[in-house]
Every structure is written in C-alpha cells, then in structure tokens.
Coordinates of C-alpha atoms in Angstrom, one line a residue:
Chain A
X124 CA 124.5 82.3 79.1
X125 CA 125.5 85.3 80.0
X126 CA 123.6 86.5 77.4
X127 CA 119.9 85.9 78.7
X128 CA 121.1 87.2 82.0
X129 CA 121.7 90.1 80.6
X130 CA 118.5 89.4 78.5
X131 CA 116.2 89.1 82.0
X132 CA 117.8 91.4 84.2
X133 CA 117.1 94.7 81.7
X134 CA 113.3 93.2 80.9
X135 CA 112.9 92.9 85.0
X136 CA 114.0 96.5 85.5
X137 CA 112.2 97.9 83.3
X138 CA 109.3 96.7 84.5
X139 CA 110.6 97.2 88.0
X140 CA 111.4 101.1 86.7
X141 CA 107.5 101.7 85.4
X142 CA 106.1 101.7 88.5
X143 CA 107.9 104.7 90.2
X144 CA 106.4 107.0 87.4
X145 CA 103.0 106.1 87.8
X146 CA 103.1 107.0 91.5
X147 CA 104.2 110.7 91.1
X148 CA 100.5 111.2 88.8
X149 CA 99.1 111.4 92.3
X150 CA 101.5 114.9 92.8
X151 CA 98.1 115.8 95.3
X152 CA 97.6 112.4 97.4
X153 CA 101.1 112.8 98.3
X154 CA 100.7 115.9 100.2
X155 CA 97.6 114.7 101.9
X156 CA 98.7 111.6 102.9
X157 CA 101.4 112.7 104.5
X158 CA 99.0 114.9 107.2
X159 CA 97.1 111.8 106.8
X160 CA 100.2 109.8 108.6
X161 CA 100.7 112.7 110.7
X162 CA 97.6 112.6 112.7
X163 CA 98.3 108.6 112.6
X164 CA 101.7 108.8 113.8
X165 CA 100.6 111.7 116.6
X166 CA 97.7 109.1 118.1
X167 CA 100.3 106.2 118.6
X168 CA 102.6 108.4 120.1
X169 CA 100.4 109.8 122.3
X170 CA 98.8 107.1 123.0
X171 CA 102.2 104.9 123.9
X172 CA 103.2 107.9 126.2
X173 CA 99.6 108.2 127.9
X174 CA 100.1 104.2 128.6
X175 CA 103.8 104.9 130.2
X176 CA 102.3 107.5 131.9
X177 CA 102.8 105.6 135.6
X178 CA 106.0 102.7 134.5
X179 CA 108.8 102.3 132.9
X180 CA 109.0 99.5 131.4
X181 CA 106.2 97.3 129.7
X182 CA 107.8 93.6 129.0
X183 CA 111.3 95.2 129.4
X184 CA 110.8 97.6 126.9
X185 CA 111.6 101.3 127.9
X186 CA 109.7 104.1 126.6
X187 CA 111.5 105.5 123.9
X188 CA 112.2 102.3 122.4
X189 CA 108.2 101.0 122.5
X190 CA 108.2 104.7 121.1
X191 CA 111.0 103.8 118.1
X192 CA 109.8 100.0 117.6
X193 CA 105.7 101.6 116.5
X194 CA 107.3 104.7 114.5
X195 CA 109.4 102.4 112.6
X196 CA 107.0 99.5 112.0
X197 CA 104.7 102.6 111.1
X198 CA 107.1 103.7 108.2
X199 CA 108.5 100.8 106.7
X200 CA 104.6 99.6 106.7
X201 CA 104.6 98.7 102.6
X202 CA 107.0 96.0 103.5
X203 CA 103.8 93.8 103.9
X204 CA 101.9 95.6 100.8
X205 CA 99.6 92.8 99.5
X206 CA 99.4 94.8 95.8
X207 CA 99.3 91.5 94.8
X208 CA 96.5 90.1 95.1
X209 CA 94.9 93.5 93.6
X210 CA 96.5 93.5 90.7
X211 CA 95.6 89.2 89.9
X212 CA 92.3 91.1 90.4
X213 CA 92.5 93.7 87.7
X214 CA 94.5 90.8 85.4
X215 CA 91.5 88.7 86.1
X216 CA 88.5 91.1 85.7
X217 CA 90.1 92.4 82.5
X218 CA 91.2 89.3 81.2
X219 CA 95.3 90.7 80.6
X220 CA 96.2 87.0 82.8
X221 CA 96.0 85.6 79.6
X222 CA 99.2 88.2 77.6
X223 CA 101.4 87.9 80.3
X224 CA 100.7 83.7 81.0
X225 CA 101.7 84.1 76.9
X226 CA 104.8 85.9 77.2
X227 CA 107.7 84.4 77.1
X228 CA 109.3 85.3 80.8
X229 CA 108.9 84.3 83.7
X230 CA 105.3 85.1 85.1
X231 CA 105.9 84.9 88.8
X232 CA 109.4 87.1 87.8
X233 CA 107.3 89.4 86.7
X234 CA 105.2 89.9 89.3
X235 CA 108.3 89.8 91.5
X236 CA 110.5 92.4 89.8
X237 CA 107.1 95.1 90.0
X238 CA 106.5 94.7 93.3
X239 CA 109.9 94.8 94.4
X240 CA 109.8 98.5 92.6
X241 CA 106.4 99.4 94.2
X242 CA 107.7 98.7 97.4
X243 CA 110.9 100.7 96.7
X244 CA 109.2 103.4 95.4
X245 CA 106.8 103.6 98.7
X246 CA 109.8 103.4 100.6
X247 CA 111.0 106.7 99.4
X248 CA 107.4 107.9 99.0
X249 CA 107.8 107.5 103.1
X250 CA 110.8 109.5 103.8
X251 CA 109.3 112.9 104.3
X252 CA 107.0 110.9 107.0
X253 CA 110.4 109.9 108.6
X254 CA 111.7 113.1 108.5
X255 CA 108.3 114.6 110.1
X256 CA 108.9 111.3 112.6
X257 CA 112.1 113.1 113.9
X258 CA 111.7 115.8 114.2
X259 CA 108.3 116.1 116.2
X260 CA 108.5 112.5 117.8
X261 CA 111.5 112.3 118.8
X262 CA 112.1 108.9 116.5
X263 CA 116.0 107.5 116.4
X264 CA 117.4 105.5 113.5
X265 CA 120.0 103.6 114.9
X266 CA 123.5 104.7 113.5
X267 CA 125.2 101.5 113.4
X268 CA 126.0 100.5 110.0
X269 CA 126.1 96.4 110.7
X270 CA 122.3 96.8 112.5
X271 CA 121.3 98.2 108.4
X272 CA 122.9 95.5 106.7
X273 CA 120.9 92.6 109.1
X274 CA 117.3 94.8 108.9
X275 CA 118.0 95.0 105.2
X276 CA 118.4 91.6 104.7
X277 CA 115.9 91.0 107.0
X278 CA 113.2 93.0 105.3
X279 CA 114.1 91.7 101.7
X280 CA 113.3 88.1 103.0
X281 CA 110.2 89.0 104.6
X282 CA 109.3 91.3 101.6
X283 CA 109.9 87.8 99.6
X284 CA 108.2 85.4 102.4
X285 CA 105.1 87.6 101.7
X286 CA 105.3 87.9 98.1
X287 CA 104.7 84.3 97.6
X288 CA 102.0 84.2 100.8
X289 CA 100.5 86.5 98.4
X290 CA 100.3 84.7 96.1
X291 CA 99.0 82.2 97.5
X292 CA 96.4 83.7 98.6
X293 CA 95.7 85.5 95.0
X294 CA 95.3 81.9 93.1
X295 CA 92.3 81.5 95.4
X296 CA 90.4 84.4 93.4
X297 CA 91.3 81.8 89.8
X298 CA 88.3 79.7 92.1
X299 CA 85.4 83.0 93.5
X300 CA 86.5 85.4 90.5
X301 CA 85.4 88.1 94.1
X302 CA 88.6 90.3 94.2
X303 CA 87.9 92.6 97.0
X304 CA 86.3 90.7 99.9
X305 CA 89.8 89.3 99.8
X306 CA 91.6 92.5 99.5
X307 CA 89.9 93.8 102.7
X308 CA 90.4 91.5 105.0
X309 CA 93.8 91.1 104.6
X310 CA 94.4 94.7 104.4
X311 CA 92.8 94.9 108.0
X312 CA 94.2 91.5 109.6
X313 CA 97.9 92.7 108.1
X314 CA 97.4 95.3 110.6
X315 CA 97.6 93.4 113.2
X316 CA 99.3 90.6 112.8
X317 CA 101.9 92.1 111.1
X318 CA 102.9 93.4 114.5
X319 CA 102.6 97.0 113.8
X320 CA 100.2 97.6 116.6
X321 CA 101.7 95.7 119.1
X322 CA 105.6 95.0 119.8
X323 CA 105.4 90.9 119.5
X324 CA 107.1 90.7 123.9
X325 CA 104.2 92.5 124.9
X326 CA 101.6 90.0 123.6
X327 CA 100.9 86.8 125.8
X328 CA 102.1 83.8 124.8
X329 CA 99.3 82.2 122.7
X330 CA 98.7 85.2 121.1
X331 CA 102.7 86.2 120.3
X332 CA 102.5 82.3 118.8
X333 CA 99.6 82.1 116.3
X334 CA 101.5 85.8 114.9
X335 CA 104.7 83.9 114.6
X336 CA 103.0 80.5 113.1
X337 CA 101.3 82.9 110.4
X338 CA 103.5 84.6 107.7
X339 CA 103.1 88.7 108.2
X340 CA 105.0 89.6 111.0
X341 CA 107.7 88.0 109.2
X342 CA 107.8 90.6 106.9
X343 CA 107.4 93.7 109.4
X344 CA 107.9 93.1 113.4
X345 CA 110.9 90.6 112.8
X346 CA 113.0 93.1 110.8
X347 CA 111.8 96.2 112.8
X348 CA 112.9 94.0 115.9
X349 CA 116.4 93.8 115.0
X350 CA 116.6 97.0 113.4
X351 CA 115.2 98.8 116.3
X352 CA 117.3 96.2 119.3
X353 CA 114.6 94.5 120.7
X354 CA 115.8 91.9 119.0
X355 CA 120.0 91.7 119.3
X356 CA 121.9 91.7 117.0
X357 CA 123.5 88.9 117.5
X358 CA 120.4 86.5 116.1
X359 CA 120.3 87.8 113.2
X360 CA 121.7 85.1 111.4
X361 CA 119.3 83.1 112.8
X362 CA 116.0 85.4 112.7
X363 CA 117.9 85.1 108.6
X364 CA 117.5 81.4 108.2
X365 CA 114.1 80.9 109.7
X366 CA 113.0 83.6 107.4
X367 CA 114.6 81.4 104.1
X368 CA 112.8 78.0 105.2
X369 CA 109.7 80.5 105.3
X370 CA 110.4 81.3 101.5
X371 CA 111.1 77.7 101.2
X372 CA 107.8 76.4 102.8
X373 CA 105.5 79.8 100.8
X374 CA 107.2 79.0 97.3
X375 CA 106.6 75.3 97.5
X376 CA 102.7 75.3 98.7
X377 CA 102.3 78.8 96.5
X378 CA 103.8 77.3 93.0
X379 CA 101.4 74.1 93.7
X380 CA 98.4 75.6 94.3
X381 CA 99.0 77.9 91.2
X382 CA 99.6 75.0 88.7
X383 CA 96.2 73.6 90.1
X384 CA 94.7 76.8 90.1
X385 CA 95.4 78.2 87.2
X386 CA 93.9 75.3 85.0
X387 CA 90.8 77.1 87.2
X388 CA 91.2 80.2 85.6
X389 CA 88.2 82.2 84.4
X390 CA 88.0 85.3 82.6
X391 CA 85.5 87.6 83.3
X392 CA 85.4 88.8 80.0
X393 CA 88.2 91.3 78.3
Chain B
X10 CA 58.8 115.8 105.1
X11 CA 56.7 112.5 104.6
X12 CA 57.2 112.5 101.0
X13 CA 61.2 112.6 101.3
X14 CA 60.0 110.3 104.4
X15 CA 58.7 107.5 101.5
X16 CA 61.1 108.5 98.6
X17 CA 63.7 107.3 100.9
X18 CA 62.4 104.3 101.9
X19 CA 61.9 103.2 98.5
X20 CA 65.4 104.2 97.7
X21 CA 66.2 101.9 100.2
X22 CA 63.9 99.3 99.4
X23 CA 65.4 99.5 95.4
X24 CA 69.6 100.1 97.1
X25 CA 68.4 96.8 99.7
X26 CA 67.1 94.1 96.2
X27 CA 70.5 95.2 94.7
X28 CA 73.1 94.2 96.9
X29 CA 71.0 90.7 97.8
X30 CA 71.9 90.1 94.2
X31 CA 75.3 90.2 95.8
X32 CA 75.2 88.5 98.9
X33 CA 78.9 87.5 99.8
X34 CA 80.4 90.8 98.8
X35 CA 77.0 92.4 101.0
X36 CA 78.3 89.7 103.9
X37 CA 82.1 90.2 103.2
X38 CA 81.9 93.9 102.4
X39 CA 79.9 94.1 106.4
X40 CA 82.7 92.1 107.8
X41 CA 85.4 94.2 106.4
X42 CA 85.1 96.7 108.9
X43 CA 84.5 95.1 111.8
X44 CA 87.8 92.8 111.1
X45 CA 89.6 96.6 111.0
X46 CA 88.3 97.8 113.9
X47 CA 89.0 94.2 115.7
X48 CA 92.5 95.0 115.0
X49 CA 92.8 98.3 116.1
X50 CA 90.3 96.6 119.7
X51 CA 92.8 93.9 119.9
X52 CA 95.6 96.3 120.1
X53 CA 94.4 98.5 123.2
X54 CA 93.2 95.4 125.1
X55 CA 96.6 93.1 124.9
X56 CA 98.3 97.0 125.6
X57 CA 95.6 97.3 128.8
X58 CA 96.2 94.1 129.8
X59 CA 99.4 95.1 130.8
X60 CA 99.3 98.2 132.2
X61 CA 95.5 98.9 133.3
X62 CA 95.5 103.0 133.1
X63 CA 95.5 105.1 130.3
X64 CA 96.0 108.1 131.8
X65 CA 93.4 107.5 134.4
X66 CA 91.0 105.6 132.2
X67 CA 90.6 101.8 132.7
X68 CA 90.1 99.7 130.1
X69 CA 85.8 99.7 129.7
X70 CA 86.2 103.3 129.2
X71 CA 88.5 103.9 127.0
X72 CA 86.0 101.0 125.4
X73 CA 82.9 102.6 125.6
X74 CA 84.2 106.3 124.2
X75 CA 85.9 104.6 120.4
X76 CA 82.6 102.7 120.5
X77 CA 81.0 105.8 120.8
X78 CA 82.5 107.5 118.4
X79 CA 82.2 104.1 116.3
X80 CA 78.3 104.7 116.8
X81 CA 78.3 108.0 115.1
X82 CA 80.8 106.5 112.4
X83 CA 78.2 104.3 111.3
X84 CA 75.2 106.8 111.3
X85 CA 77.6 108.5 108.6
X86 CA 78.7 105.9 106.6
X87 CA 75.6 103.8 106.2
X88 CA 73.6 106.9 105.9
X89 CA 76.0 109.2 103.9
X90 CA 78.4 107.1 102.1
X91 CA 77.7 108.8 99.1
X92 CA 78.8 112.7 100.0
X93 CA 82.7 110.6 99.5
X94 CA 81.9 109.8 95.5
X95 CA 79.6 112.3 94.8
X96 CA 83.4 114.1 92.6
X97 CA 84.8 110.5 91.8
X98 CA 81.2 109.1 90.5
X99 CA 78.1 111.6 90.0
X100 CA 80.0 114.7 89.0
X101 CA 83.1 112.9 86.6
X102 CA 80.7 111.0 84.8
X103 CA 78.3 113.4 84.3
X104 CA 75.6 111.4 86.6
X105 CA 74.9 114.2 88.3
X106 CA 73.6 116.2 86.0
X107 CA 70.7 114.0 85.9
X108 CA 69.6 114.9 89.7
X109 CA 69.5 118.7 89.3
X110 CA 67.0 117.9 86.7
X111 CA 64.9 115.8 89.0
X112 CA 61.9 117.3 91.5
X113 CA 63.6 116.6 94.1
X114 CA 65.8 117.8 96.2
X115 CA 69.5 117.2 95.1
X116 CA 71.3 116.8 98.4
X117 CA 68.2 114.4 99.3
X118 CA 68.6 112.5 96.0
X119 CA 72.2 112.0 96.3
X120 CA 72.0 110.4 100.5
X121 CA 69.0 108.2 99.3
X122 CA 71.0 107.2 96.0
X123 CA 73.5 104.8 97.6
X124 CA 72.6 103.4 101.1
X125 CA 76.4 102.0 102.4
X126 CA 76.2 98.8 103.7
X127 CA 80.1 98.5 104.7
X128 CA 78.5 101.2 107.8
X129 CA 76.2 98.0 109.8
X130 CA 79.9 96.1 110.4
X131 CA 80.9 99.4 112.6
X132 CA 77.1 100.5 113.7
X133 CA 77.3 96.6 115.0
X134 CA 81.0 96.8 116.6
X135 CA 80.0 100.4 118.6
X136 CA 77.4 99.0 119.7
X137 CA 79.0 95.8 120.8
X138 CA 81.5 97.9 122.6
X139 CA 79.4 100.5 124.5
X140 CA 76.6 98.0 125.6
X141 CA 79.8 95.8 127.3
X142 CA 81.8 98.6 128.8
X143 CA 78.5 99.8 130.1
X144 CA 77.8 96.4 131.8
X145 CA 81.1 96.0 132.9
X146 CA 81.3 99.3 134.0
X147 CA 78.4 99.2 136.1
X148 CA 77.1 102.5 135.4
X149 CA 74.2 103.5 137.2
X150 CA 71.7 104.4 134.5
X151 CA 70.0 108.0 135.3
X152 CA 67.6 109.6 132.3
X153 CA 70.1 112.5 132.0
X154 CA 73.0 109.8 131.5
X155 CA 71.2 108.2 128.6
X156 CA 70.0 111.4 127.2
X157 CA 73.2 112.4 126.8
X158 CA 74.6 109.2 125.4
X159 CA 71.9 108.9 123.1
X160 CA 72.3 112.6 121.6
X161 CA 75.8 112.6 121.7
X162 CA 75.8 109.5 118.9
X163 CA 73.0 111.4 117.2
X164 CA 74.7 114.3 117.1
X165 CA 78.0 112.5 116.6
X166 CA 76.6 111.3 114.1
X167 CA 75.4 114.6 112.0
X168 CA 78.3 116.0 112.9
X169 CA 80.4 113.8 111.0
X170 CA 77.8 114.2 108.3
X171 CA 78.0 118.1 108.0
X172 CA 82.3 117.8 107.6
X173 CA 81.9 115.8 105.2
X174 CA 79.7 117.5 103.2
X175 CA 81.3 121.0 103.7
X176 CA 84.3 119.8 102.3
X177 CA 82.4 117.5 99.7
X178 CA 81.0 121.1 98.5
X179 CA 85.1 120.7 96.9
X180 CA 83.8 118.5 94.0
X181 CA 82.3 120.7 92.5
X182 CA 85.5 122.9 92.0
X183 CA 88.3 120.5 92.3
X184 CA 85.9 117.5 90.4
X185 CA 88.0 115.0 92.6
X186 CA 87.1 115.8 96.9
X187 CA 88.1 112.8 98.2
X188 CA 91.5 114.2 99.7
X189 CA 90.3 117.6 100.6
X190 CA 87.3 114.8 102.9
X191 CA 90.0 112.4 103.9
X192 CA 92.1 115.6 105.8
X193 CA 89.4 116.0 107.4
X194 CA 87.7 112.7 108.7
X195 CA 90.4 111.3 109.3
X196 CA 91.1 113.7 112.4
X197 CA 88.3 111.3 114.1
X198 CA 90.4 108.4 115.0
X199 CA 92.2 111.2 117.6
X200 CA 88.2 110.6 118.8
X201 CA 88.8 107.3 119.5
X202 CA 90.3 108.1 122.4
X203 CA 90.2 109.9 125.7
X204 CA 90.9 113.8 124.1
X205 CA 92.7 114.4 127.8
X206 CA 95.4 111.9 126.2
X207 CA 97.0 114.6 123.8
X208 CA 98.5 117.7 123.6
X209 CA 95.9 120.5 124.2
X210 CA 95.4 122.1 121.4
X211 CA 95.0 118.7 119.7
X212 CA 91.8 118.9 122.5
X213 CA 90.9 122.4 121.4
X214 CA 90.9 121.3 117.6
X215 CA 89.1 118.1 117.9
X216 CA 86.2 120.4 119.9
X217 CA 86.0 123.7 118.7
X218 CA 87.6 123.4 114.9
X219 CA 86.7 119.5 114.2
X220 CA 84.5 119.0 116.8
X221 CA 84.5 114.7 116.4
X222 CA 85.0 115.5 120.3
X223 CA 81.1 115.7 120.9
X224 CA 80.6 111.9 119.4
X225 CA 82.9 110.7 122.1
X226 CA 84.9 112.2 124.6
X227 CA 82.4 114.2 126.4
X228 CA 79.8 111.8 126.5
X229 CA 81.6 109.4 127.5
X230 CA 83.1 111.9 130.5
X231 CA 79.7 112.6 131.4
X232 CA 78.2 108.8 131.5
X233 CA 81.2 108.0 133.8
X234 CA 80.8 111.0 136.1
X235 CA 83.7 112.9 135.0
X236 CA 83.0 116.3 135.4
X237 CA 83.8 118.2 131.7
X238 CA 81.2 120.9 132.9
X239 CA 77.7 122.1 130.7
X240 CA 80.1 120.9 127.3
X241 CA 78.5 117.8 127.3
X242 CA 75.2 119.5 126.9
X243 CA 76.3 121.3 124.0
X244 CA 76.5 118.5 121.1
X245 CA 73.8 118.9 119.2
X246 CA 74.2 122.4 118.8
X247 CA 77.6 122.5 117.2
X248 CA 75.5 119.5 115.1
X249 CA 73.1 121.5 114.3
X250 CA 75.5 124.6 113.5
X251 CA 77.6 122.7 111.3
X252 CA 74.7 121.4 109.2
X253 CA 73.1 124.7 108.7
X254 CA 76.9 125.4 107.4
X255 CA 77.3 122.9 105.1
X256 CA 73.6 123.2 103.5
X257 CA 74.4 126.4 102.9
X258 CA 77.7 125.6 101.1
X259 CA 76.1 123.2 98.8
X260 CA 74.1 125.1 98.4
X261 CA 76.5 128.5 97.3
X262 CA 79.1 125.3 95.2
X263 CA 75.8 124.4 93.4
X264 CA 75.2 127.6 91.6
X265 CA 78.7 127.3 90.1
X266 CA 78.6 123.7 89.2
X267 CA 79.2 123.9 85.3
X268 CA 79.1 120.4 85.0
X269 CA 82.3 118.5 83.5
X270 CA 81.8 118.1 79.7
X271 CA 81.4 114.4 79.9

C-alpha cells in the first residue's frame, strides 16, 4: 500500500518536474511577454481609472478594490488555462495517445499532474509581472494569512473544476479530430466568462446567472474575489463546498463521456 | 501595376480554393476573432451601463473608436498576415529562397502567398461597430467627415502593415521575428479606447512613435466634432512615411539575407 503510494508519488512528480524545463527554453519570449503584460495591465488600469473619474463606487466597489481585483485576476489567469485541450489534440494527431492509454498509470492522473506542473510554472513566471503591478500600478496584496489560505484552497479547487471541464471538452476531439477551432473558441470565451474583465457583482443579474452556471468563473472570479475581500472571508467554507460539488459533477460527466468517446478514437497517423 | 493586380487575383483564387477544402476551419477561424472581440465589447458594455462616461466619451463614441481600429487591423490581418510568419515558415524552412528566384518582387510574393481568413471576422466586427455607433450617435455626415473616416481606416491599415513590415525584417537576422513584431503590434490595444484616457506620454507614443492613434482616435475625434486640430488629416502622410521606411528597411535586410542553410 505505502509502496504503491510512494511509487505513484515519484512517477507523478517526475512528470510534474518536466514542464518547467520545457518553459525555460523560451527566454526571449519571457522578457517580451513581460512587456506585453505591462501594456495589457496599463490599458486595464487606465480604463478603470477613467471609469471611476466621476464616481466613488460602482456596485459597492471602490476604485482601488476594482483595480486590485482586475490586476489579480490578470496575474492569476493561468488558473483558467485550457492547455489540456491542446495536449489532447496533439496526442491524438500524432497518435501518441495510444502509448499513454497503454501505460500502467492512470491517464487522467498523469494529465492532472502535468497540468498542475504547468500551472505552478506559469504562476512562478507571473511573479515579475506581479512586481511591476505593485510598483507601477499600485496593486496591494492582502497581508492576512487566512485570506491567502482561503484563496489557495479555492484556487486549487477551481483549477480542478476547470481540469475536468476541459477534459470533458477535449473528448469532443475524438469525434471531430479538429482541435484548433475548439481551442481558440474556448480561449476567447474564457476571457470574459472567467470574470477576468469585469467583477461579477457589476454584471447585470441575467449575465451573472449565466456566468455562475458554467464552470469558468469557479477558477478565477471565485478565488480572486476571496483574495480581494469582495467575498467576505466568512463565506469561504460555503465557496469551497460549492466548488467541491462542481468538481464532483464535472468529474462524473467527464469520466463517463471519456469512456464512451475513447471507443471512437481515430488517430490521424503516427 | 496591372500585372501585379492580376497576379494578386490569381493568388487569391488559389488560396480560396485551398480554404474551401477546409470549410470548417475557415468558418472557425473567421469566427474565433469575433468571439475574442465580443468578450472585450461585452465588458465595455457592462461597465458603461453602470457609468455612462469614459472620460467624457459615451458608450457609442467608445465603440466608434474601437470599431475603427478593428477595421484598420483587419486590413492588415487579411492581406499582410504573412509578415508574421516570414521567419517561422518561410526563412527557417528555406522556402523564402523560392521567392528570390522568381521574376516578381519577393515582398509582393510574400504578401500575396496567403490571404488570411481570420481577418474577415475582424472586418465584420469593425464594420458592424462603426455602423451601429454612427447610427446611434446620429452623426451628421458631411463630405469631409466621410473622407476623414475612410482615409483614417485605409491609412490606419497601412500603418499596421508598415509597422509589421519594419519589425518583420528582423527575421533576416534572428529568423524568428514574431517576438519583435508582437512588441510593437500589441500597442494597438491602447488605440481601442480614446487616447485621452491615458497619461500624456502614452498619447505621444501612440501618435508619434507607434502611431496607431491615426487609425482610431484622430478620425473618430474629427467625426464626432471634437477639436483635435489639423492632426486629423495627418494619417495618410504618416502611413506613407512609414511604408517608405519599411520598404527601404526590407530591401536593406534582403541584401544581408543569406538563408539558414536548410
């Protein structure tokens, strides 16, 4: 029992550690994307400052609260990553999915470890951007430890929700074998539906209801609202509970769909 | 000139034949840009329902600015998207050498080689925004306003193309020019909103250094009757100047190009 657990841990952590190395190959991109992020953040900040020019609160949020939310959502955007869809697609196109399915480890577990490794790397790579946000755009991180804990739990849960949701979406590629269109479409929708552009409380009720009945916001708006204090800390257990329900639901749906879809597998070569 | 127009037509027909073979990808490509734009516009709409003024610009006025820069961008996106891929696809593989031995201008060949369908989505979004906003604003169209609008869109398109041309020439030295082009190109995002919401330095940058402002802010200001002075008419000169620099720089880079040995 303990031996299997240790074996599993070392297998999955080895997979996790592989991802940062791949990322480091792109050093020039690292610096350039830092500048690109500064441009994006500048636009967001000045847009919101202009909006707040003649009003002190919007839907109960003060200017610094909103800008904090927007900047933190921008920094924690990797939580909504849909790399899994692309990974699935390339596995399918190159036929390597066959080898993965034959390996004596859980295919879903392997992918989860990979995606978690990708998330941690991306978040570490966001640190320079966060520093810029603090010094240029006046971002304030909370200093309260329990707020951070509440956020971290919620972020991990939200990331897991998205993992199973992406798993569900990726299963469609077994039928369509077309990945690019699905990927960019989901990318474009995530931007808005995750709550990265507008705090959920500002949305008209019908839009907020739509956003909360699909998974994207669970990974970004929900944890970041806890971090910025828009959602009070006392609500954290309720937030976690809802996220756990999301995980269960998404896990069941995606696993069932995968079982059916994998029989349709059509490898395009490899 | 007519020879090149005929050639372009011929290239375009070939490209459309290819695209029609992959109809689903064509439609998805064109609609992906629509989804992206819809996200940003939805956000602006939500916020401006709550606060109807962005530094004195109302929702429809902001949409006009946004729509104009999107139209200019779509010209570049449809007809000059290959400037992005010069290094990655043509130089790295050695495919660019093919252009050099043909009896037509290599730059023309590069541009004509691929009409980019994704730009159609941007074109439709931009057009819809400009029409919607100008109808809702009840703009009183005079010949000079109409002229400024059209000249603004076209010269804006050429400013996009010229800046991408200048930056893509770096591919002759560093092969992959995409990071350099991105570094300049992404500044157009500033021009999606009125330049007056930014600090002065950003306004100067977007007017005199990376002049995307001529694609949106200045023509929109003129059409809306906001006084920006004669600068509203500068767009074509800025575009012509940048194109001149871009083409000279392209020729300079071409002289130093020696292939990757592939």
